[in-house]
Amino acid sequence: GYFFLRTDSFSGVVQRVAWERSIEIESLQPVTRESWRDQIPAGAETLSCRQEVRSTQDQPAPGAQEVCGAPYTVDRGNGYAETVQDCVYKIYADYCRYTALAWLVTDQAVERGDDLSPLWPVVLVNETTREGARGEQYWVYFETNKGEMEYQTSEAGQFGAFTPGSEWLLTVNGLGQIVDVVQP
């Protein structure tokens, strides 16, 4: 345990940098889903429905199915016992399969580089495509007295400070991974 928790600090000089930015491209695609009839979105095409138990309750209701447990006796405390039976009422409703249009990730635009000027890829959108989630990753390669070491971050602001040739104080864990960087 100590080996993995210990850290070591030493200096490193930025040799090179790299970056990658991506944007998911979503398009309207037909999807098949299931839901209660009253929760199907407008414009969806209902494929089929079946009756399923939507809820249960203790009181009778129109169209509900009564389901009772086995009868049992309860001592009334006066020398007599009473036979009782617990019942619930199952309320049924239509549970349906339907097809509707939904935004799904169908592609990804990626831009890469090896400088300190990361760019976002260009995504062309229209009424059936749109931009989805964005992702960005940055790598800094340091030359140290222990060889080349890689530092990875997803913060663009931090990445911009790693000018090639600049010196940094690196904190490295027991697995040899850089866990913190500070400019002296």
PDB file of C-alpha atoms in Angstrom:
ATOM      1  CA  GLY A   1       0.000   0.000   0.000  1.00  0.00           C
ATOM      2  CA  TYR A   2       2.779   2.427   0.864  1.00  0.00           C
ATOM      3  CA  PHE A   3       4.395   1.917  -2.551  1.00  0.00           C
ATOM      4  CA  PHE A   4       1.244   3.088  -4.363  1.00  0.00           C
ATOM      5  CA  LEU A   5       0.552   6.037  -2.039  1.00  0.00           C
ATOM      6  CA  ARG A   6       4.039   7.522  -1.946  1.00  0.00           C
ATOM      7  CA  THR A   7       4.929  10.393  -4.262  1.00  0.00           C
ATOM      8  CA  ASP A   8       8.177  11.767  -5.612  1.00  0.00           C
ATOM      9  CA  SER A   9       8.872  15.276  -6.940  1.00  0.00           C
ATOM     10  CA  PHE A  10      11.394  16.305  -9.571  1.00  0.00           C
ATOM     11  CA  SER A  11      11.703  18.731 -12.451  1.00  0.00           C
ATOM     12  CA  GLY A  12      10.807  18.204 -16.071  1.00  0.00           C
ATOM     13  CA  VAL A  13      11.118  20.251 -19.241  1.00  0.00           C
ATOM     14  CA  VAL A  14       8.270  20.352 -21.774  1.00  0.00           C
ATOM     15  CA  GLN A  15       9.501  18.662 -24.958  1.00  0.00           C
ATOM     16  CA  ARG A  16       6.256  18.550 -26.946  1.00  0.00           C
ATOM     17  CA  VAL A  17       2.482  18.830 -26.630  1.00  0.00           C
ATOM     18  CA  ALA A  18      -0.518  17.284 -28.361  1.00  0.00           C
ATOM     19  CA  TRP A  19      -4.274  17.799 -28.239  1.00  0.00           C
ATOM     20  CA  GLU A  20      -7.503  16.280 -29.483  1.00  0.00           C
ATOM     21  CA  ARG A  21     -10.957  17.830 -29.520  1.00  0.00           C
ATOM     22  CA  SER A  22     -14.111  16.039 -30.589  1.00  0.00           C
ATOM     23  CA  ILE A  23     -17.793  16.789 -31.091  1.00  0.00           C
ATOM     24  CA  GLU A  24     -20.391  14.047 -31.280  1.00  0.00           C
ATOM     25  CA  ILE A  25     -22.761  14.367 -34.221  1.00  0.00           C
ATOM     26  CA  GLU A  26     -26.351  13.409 -33.452  1.00  0.00           C
ATOM     27  CA  SER A  27     -29.052  12.707 -35.989  1.00  0.00           C
ATOM     28  CA  LEU A  28     -32.738  11.944 -35.761  1.00  0.00           C
ATOM     29  CA  GLN A  29     -33.179   8.177 -35.954  1.00  0.00           C
ATOM     30  CA  PRO A  30     -36.224   5.941 -35.449  1.00  0.00           C
ATOM     31  CA  VAL A  31     -36.102   4.048 -32.141  1.00  0.00           C
ATOM     32  CA  THR A  32     -38.454   1.473 -30.689  1.00  0.00           C
ATOM     33  CA  ARG A  33     -39.380   1.861 -27.043  1.00  0.00           C
ATOM     34  CA  GLU A  34     -42.088   0.817 -24.594  1.00  0.00           C
ATOM     35  CA  SER A  35     -44.245   2.893 -22.259  1.00  0.00           C
ATOM     36  CA  TRP A  36     -47.758   3.287 -20.892  1.00  0.00           C
ATOM     37  CA  ARG A  37     -50.202   4.468 -23.570  1.00  0.00           C
ATOM     38  CA  ASP A  38     -50.692   7.867 -21.890  1.00  0.00           C
ATOM     39  CA  GLN A  39     -46.906   8.455 -21.837  1.00  0.00           C
ATOM     40  CA  ILE A  40     -46.213   7.829 -25.534  1.00  0.00           C
ATOM     41  CA  PRO A  41     -44.788  11.012 -27.102  1.00  0.00           C
ATOM     42  CA  ALA A  42     -46.826  12.913 -29.668  1.00  0.00           C
ATOM     43  CA  GLY A  43     -46.028  11.898 -33.229  1.00  0.00           C
ATOM     44  CA  ALA A  44     -44.948   8.364 -32.281  1.00  0.00           C
ATOM     45  CA  GLU A  45     -46.339   5.343 -34.112  1.00  0.00           C
ATOM     46  CA  THR A  46     -47.902   2.753 -31.795  1.00  0.00           C
ATOM     47  CA  LEU A  47     -46.909  -0.767 -32.869  1.00  0.00           C
ATOM     48  CA  SER A  48     -48.705  -2.956 -30.320  1.00  0.00           C
ATOM     49  CA  CYS A  49     -50.189  -2.850 -26.822  1.00  0.00           C
ATOM     50  CA  ARG A  50     -50.866  -5.370 -24.075  1.00  0.00           C
ATOM     51  CA  GLN A  51     -52.646  -5.153 -20.737  1.00  0.00           C
ATOM     52  CA  GLU A  52     -50.259  -5.047 -17.763  1.00  0.00           C
ATOM     53  CA  VAL A  53     -50.595  -4.297 -14.077  1.00  0.00           C
ATOM     54  CA  ARG A  54     -49.856  -0.603 -13.662  1.00  0.00           C
ATOM     55  CA  SER A  55     -50.599  -0.341  -9.951  1.00  0.00           C
ATOM     56  CA  THR A  56     -52.277  -2.033  -7.004  1.00  0.00           C
ATOM     57  CA  GLN A  57     -54.524  -0.585  -4.330  1.00  0.00           C
ATOM     58  CA  ASP A  58     -56.458  -1.714  -1.255  1.00  0.00           C
ATOM     59  CA  GLN A  59     -59.859  -0.417  -2.417  1.00  0.00           C
ATOM     60  CA  PRO A  60     -62.012  -1.759  -5.292  1.00  0.00           C
ATOM     61  CA  ALA A  61     -61.936   0.185  -8.568  1.00  0.00           C
ATOM     62  CA  PRO A  62     -63.773  -0.131 -11.903  1.00  0.00           C
ATOM     63  CA  GLY A  63     -62.051  -2.738 -14.097  1.00  0.00           C
ATOM     64  CA  ALA A  64     -59.669  -3.804 -11.303  1.00  0.00           C
ATOM     65  CA  GLN A  65     -58.919  -7.466 -10.659  1.00  0.00           C
ATOM     66  CA  GLU A  66     -59.331  -8.602  -7.053  1.00  0.00           C
ATOM     67  CA  VAL A  67     -56.495 -10.849  -5.830  1.00  0.00           C
ATOM     68  CA  CYS A  68     -56.828 -12.362  -2.386  1.00  0.00           C
ATOM     69  CA  GLY A  69     -54.387 -14.254  -0.224  1.00  0.00           C
ATOM     70  CA  ALA A  70     -55.133 -17.453   1.696  1.00  0.00           C
ATOM     71  CA  PRO A  71     -57.710 -17.109   4.491  1.00  0.00           C
ATOM     72  CA  TYR A  72     -56.328 -17.089   8.031  1.00  0.00           C
ATOM     73  CA  THR A  73     -57.705 -16.787  11.545  1.00  0.00           C
ATOM     74  CA  VAL A  74     -57.202 -13.885  13.917  1.00  0.00           C
ATOM     75  CA  ASP A  75     -57.743 -14.324  17.676  1.00  0.00           C
ATOM     76  CA  ARG A  76     -60.186 -11.636  18.834  1.00  0.00           C
ATOM     77  CA  GLY A  77     -59.067 -11.955  22.460  1.00  0.00           C
ATOM     78  CA  ASN A  78     -62.572 -12.829  23.700  1.00  0.00           C
ATOM     79  CA  GLY A  79     -62.394 -16.562  23.170  1.00  0.00           C
ATOM     80  CA  TYR A  80     -63.467 -16.317  19.545  1.00  0.00           C
ATOM     81  CA  ALA A  81     -61.424 -16.283  16.336  1.00  0.00           C
ATOM     82  CA  GLU A  82     -62.320 -14.592  13.088  1.00  0.00           C
ATOM     83  CA  THR A  83     -61.446 -15.846   9.617  1.00  0.00           C
ATOM     84  CA  VAL A  84     -60.062 -13.023   7.426  1.00  0.00           C
ATOM     85  CA  GLN A  85     -58.583 -12.733   3.985  1.00  0.00           C
ATOM     86  CA  ASP A  86     -56.352  -9.906   2.670  1.00  0.00           C
ATOM     87  CA  CYS A  87     -57.132  -8.654  -0.823  1.00  0.00           C
ATOM     88  CA  VAL A  88     -55.590  -6.143  -3.221  1.00  0.00           C
ATOM     89  CA  TYR A  89     -56.931  -4.785  -6.471  1.00  0.00           C
ATOM     90  CA  LYS A  90     -54.741  -4.850  -9.588  1.00  0.00           C
ATOM     91  CA  ILE A  91     -55.287  -1.916 -11.941  1.00  0.00           C
ATOM     92  CA  TYR A  92     -54.505  -2.759 -15.574  1.00  0.00           C
ATOM     93  CA  ALA A  93     -53.559  -0.389 -18.380  1.00  0.00           C
ATOM     94  CA  ASP A  94     -52.190  -0.552 -21.921  1.00  0.00           C
ATOM     95  CA  TYR A  95     -48.403  -0.958 -22.089  1.00  0.00           C
ATOM     96  CA  CYS A  96     -47.310  -0.298 -25.668  1.00  0.00           C
ATOM     97  CA  ARG A  97     -44.376  -0.662 -28.052  1.00  0.00           C
ATOM     98  CA  TYR A  98     -43.920   2.381 -30.239  1.00  0.00           C
ATOM     99  CA  THR A  99     -41.532   3.909 -32.746  1.00  0.00           C
ATOM    100  CA  ALA A 100     -40.481   7.547 -32.507  1.00  0.00           C
ATOM    101  CA  LEU A 101     -37.649   9.753 -33.714  1.00  0.00           C
ATOM    102  CA  ALA A 102     -34.857  10.414 -31.195  1.00  0.00           C
ATOM    103  CA  TRP A 103     -31.477  12.140 -31.275  1.00  0.00           C
ATOM    104  CA  LEU A 104     -28.739   9.479 -31.386  1.00  0.00           C
ATOM    105  CA  VAL A 105     -24.962   9.771 -31.768  1.00  0.00           C
ATOM    106  CA  THR A 106     -24.212   8.661 -35.327  1.00  0.00           C
ATOM    107  CA  ASP A 107     -20.748  10.119 -35.941  1.00  0.00           C
ATOM    108  CA  GLN A 108     -17.956  12.137 -34.391  1.00  0.00           C
ATOM    109  CA  ALA A 109     -15.891  15.023 -35.742  1.00  0.00           C
ATOM    110  CA  VAL A 110     -12.298  15.115 -34.463  1.00  0.00           C
ATOM    111  CA  GLU A 111      -9.541  17.707 -34.713  1.00  0.00           C
ATOM    112  CA  ARG A 112      -5.943  16.954 -33.582  1.00  0.00           C
ATOM    113  CA  GLY A 113      -2.770  18.959 -33.317  1.00  0.00           C
ATOM    114  CA  ASP A 114       0.668  19.273 -31.748  1.00  0.00           C
ATOM    115  CA  ASP A 115       0.749  22.955 -30.842  1.00  0.00           C
ATOM    116  CA  LEU A 116      -0.740  25.202 -28.148  1.00  0.00           C
ATOM    117  CA  SER A 117      -3.633  26.395 -30.352  1.00  0.00           C
ATOM    118  CA  PRO A 118      -6.364  23.743 -30.128  1.00  0.00           C
ATOM    119  CA  LEU A 119      -9.321  24.103 -32.491  1.00  0.00           C
ATOM    120  CA  TRP A 120     -12.804  22.661 -32.427  1.00  0.00           C
ATOM    121  CA  PRO A 121     -13.784  20.579 -35.472  1.00  0.00           C
ATOM    122  CA  VAL A 122     -16.355  22.056 -37.857  1.00  0.00           C
ATOM    123  CA  VAL A 123     -19.729  20.333 -37.700  1.00  0.00           C
ATOM    124  CA  LEU A 124     -22.396  21.044 -40.304  1.00  0.00           C
ATOM    125  CA  VAL A 125     -25.876  20.918 -38.794  1.00  0.00           C
ATOM    126  CA  ASN A 126     -29.354  20.969 -40.316  1.00  0.00           C
ATOM    127  CA  GLU A 127     -32.878  20.011 -39.262  1.00  0.00           C
ATOM    128  CA  THR A 128     -31.915  16.317 -38.884  1.00  0.00           C
ATOM    129  CA  THR A 129     -28.401  16.694 -37.424  1.00  0.00           C
ATOM    130  CA  ARG A 130     -27.022  18.620 -34.474  1.00  0.00           C
ATOM    131  CA  GLU A 131     -23.939  18.906 -32.282  1.00  0.00           C
ATOM    132  CA  GLY A 132     -23.797  16.569 -29.296  1.00  0.00           C
ATOM    133  CA  ALA A 133     -21.338  16.346 -26.424  1.00  0.00           C
ATOM    134  CA  ARG A 134     -17.903  17.912 -26.747  1.00  0.00           C
ATOM    135  CA  GLY A 135     -14.729  16.294 -25.496  1.00  0.00           C
ATOM    136  CA  GLU A 136     -11.175  17.545 -25.214  1.00  0.00           C
ATOM    137  CA  GLN A 137      -7.929  15.943 -24.137  1.00  0.00           C
ATOM    138  CA  TYR A 138      -4.433  17.394 -23.886  1.00  0.00           C
ATOM    139  CA  TRP A 139      -1.048  15.706 -23.519  1.00  0.00           C
ATOM    140  CA  VAL A 140       2.240  17.212 -22.359  1.00  0.00           C
ATOM    141  CA  TYR A 141       5.513  15.291 -22.717  1.00  0.00           C
ATOM    142  CA  PHE A 142       8.246  16.148 -20.231  1.00  0.00           C
ATOM    143  CA  GLU A 143      11.917  15.223 -20.419  1.00  0.00           C
ATOM    144  CA  THR A 144      13.100  14.288 -16.911  1.00  0.00           C
ATOM    145  CA  ASN A 145      16.119  12.616 -15.352  1.00  0.00           C
ATOM    146  CA  LYS A 146      13.934   9.458 -15.383  1.00  0.00           C
ATOM    147  CA  GLY A 147      13.198   9.674 -19.126  1.00  0.00           C
ATOM    148  CA  GLU A 148      10.184  11.015 -20.986  1.00  0.00           C
ATOM    149  CA  MET A 149       6.963  11.278 -18.969  1.00  0.00           C
ATOM    150  CA  GLU A 150       3.450  12.004 -20.177  1.00  0.00           C
ATOM    151  CA  TYR A 151       0.941  14.249 -18.400  1.00  0.00           C
ATOM    152  CA  GLN A 152      -2.696  14.280 -19.480  1.00  0.00           C
ATOM    153  CA  THR A 153      -5.336  16.921 -18.728  1.00  0.00           C
ATOM    154  CA  SER A 154      -8.758  17.951 -20.024  1.00  0.00           C
ATOM    155  CA  GLU A 155      -8.386  21.618 -19.032  1.00  0.00           C
ATOM    156  CA  ALA A 156      -7.641  23.928 -21.964  1.00  0.00           C
ATOM    157  CA  GLY A 157      -6.560  26.790 -19.671  1.00  0.00           C
ATOM    158  CA  GLN A 158      -3.925  24.661 -17.992  1.00  0.00           C
ATOM    159  CA  PHE A 159      -2.717  23.241 -21.315  1.00  0.00           C
ATOM    160  CA  GLY A 160      -1.977  26.698 -22.725  1.00  0.00           C
ATOM    161  CA  ALA A 161       0.739  27.263 -20.110  1.00  0.00           C
ATOM    162  CA  PHE A 162       2.909  24.304 -21.226  1.00  0.00           C
ATOM    163  CA  THR A 163       5.242  26.161 -23.587  1.00  0.00           C
ATOM    164  CA  PRO A 164       7.875  23.832 -25.069  1.00  0.00           C
ATOM    165  CA  GLY A 165      11.162  24.401 -23.232  1.00  0.00           C
ATOM    166  CA  SER A 166       9.486  25.562 -19.998  1.00  0.00           C
ATOM    167  CA  GLU A 167      10.476  23.871 -16.734  1.00  0.00           C
ATOM    168  CA  TRP A 168       7.940  22.381 -14.306  1.00  0.00           C
ATOM    169  CA  LEU A 169       7.999  20.649 -10.927  1.00  0.00           C
ATOM    170  CA  LEU A 170       6.313  17.252 -11.334  1.00  0.00           C
ATOM    171  CA  THR A 171       4.735  15.158  -8.582  1.00  0.00           C
ATOM    172  CA  VAL A 172       4.743  11.463  -9.529  1.00  0.00           C
ATOM    173  CA  ASN A 173       2.931   8.637  -7.715  1.00  0.00           C
ATOM    174  CA  GLY A 174       4.263   5.135  -6.993  1.00  0.00           C
ATOM    175  CA  LEU A 175       2.932   3.922 -10.359  1.00  0.00           C
ATOM    176  CA  GLY A 176       5.061   6.469 -12.217  1.00  0.00           C
ATOM    177  CA  GLN A 177       2.117   8.690 -13.199  1.00  0.00           C
ATOM    178  CA  ILE A 178       2.287  12.473 -12.989  1.00  0.00           C
ATOM    179  CA  VAL A 179      -0.410  13.559 -10.528  1.00  0.00           C
ATOM    180  CA  ASP A 180       0.428  17.272 -10.239  1.00  0.00           C
ATOM    181  CA  VAL A 181       2.449  19.907 -12.089  1.00  0.00           C
ATOM    182  CA  VAL A 182       3.569  23.310 -10.801  1.00  0.00           C
ATOM    183  CA  GLN A 183       5.650  25.919 -12.554  1.00  0.00           C
ATOM    184  CA  PRO A 184       8.509  26.906 -10.201  1.00  0.00           C
TER     185      PRO A 184
END
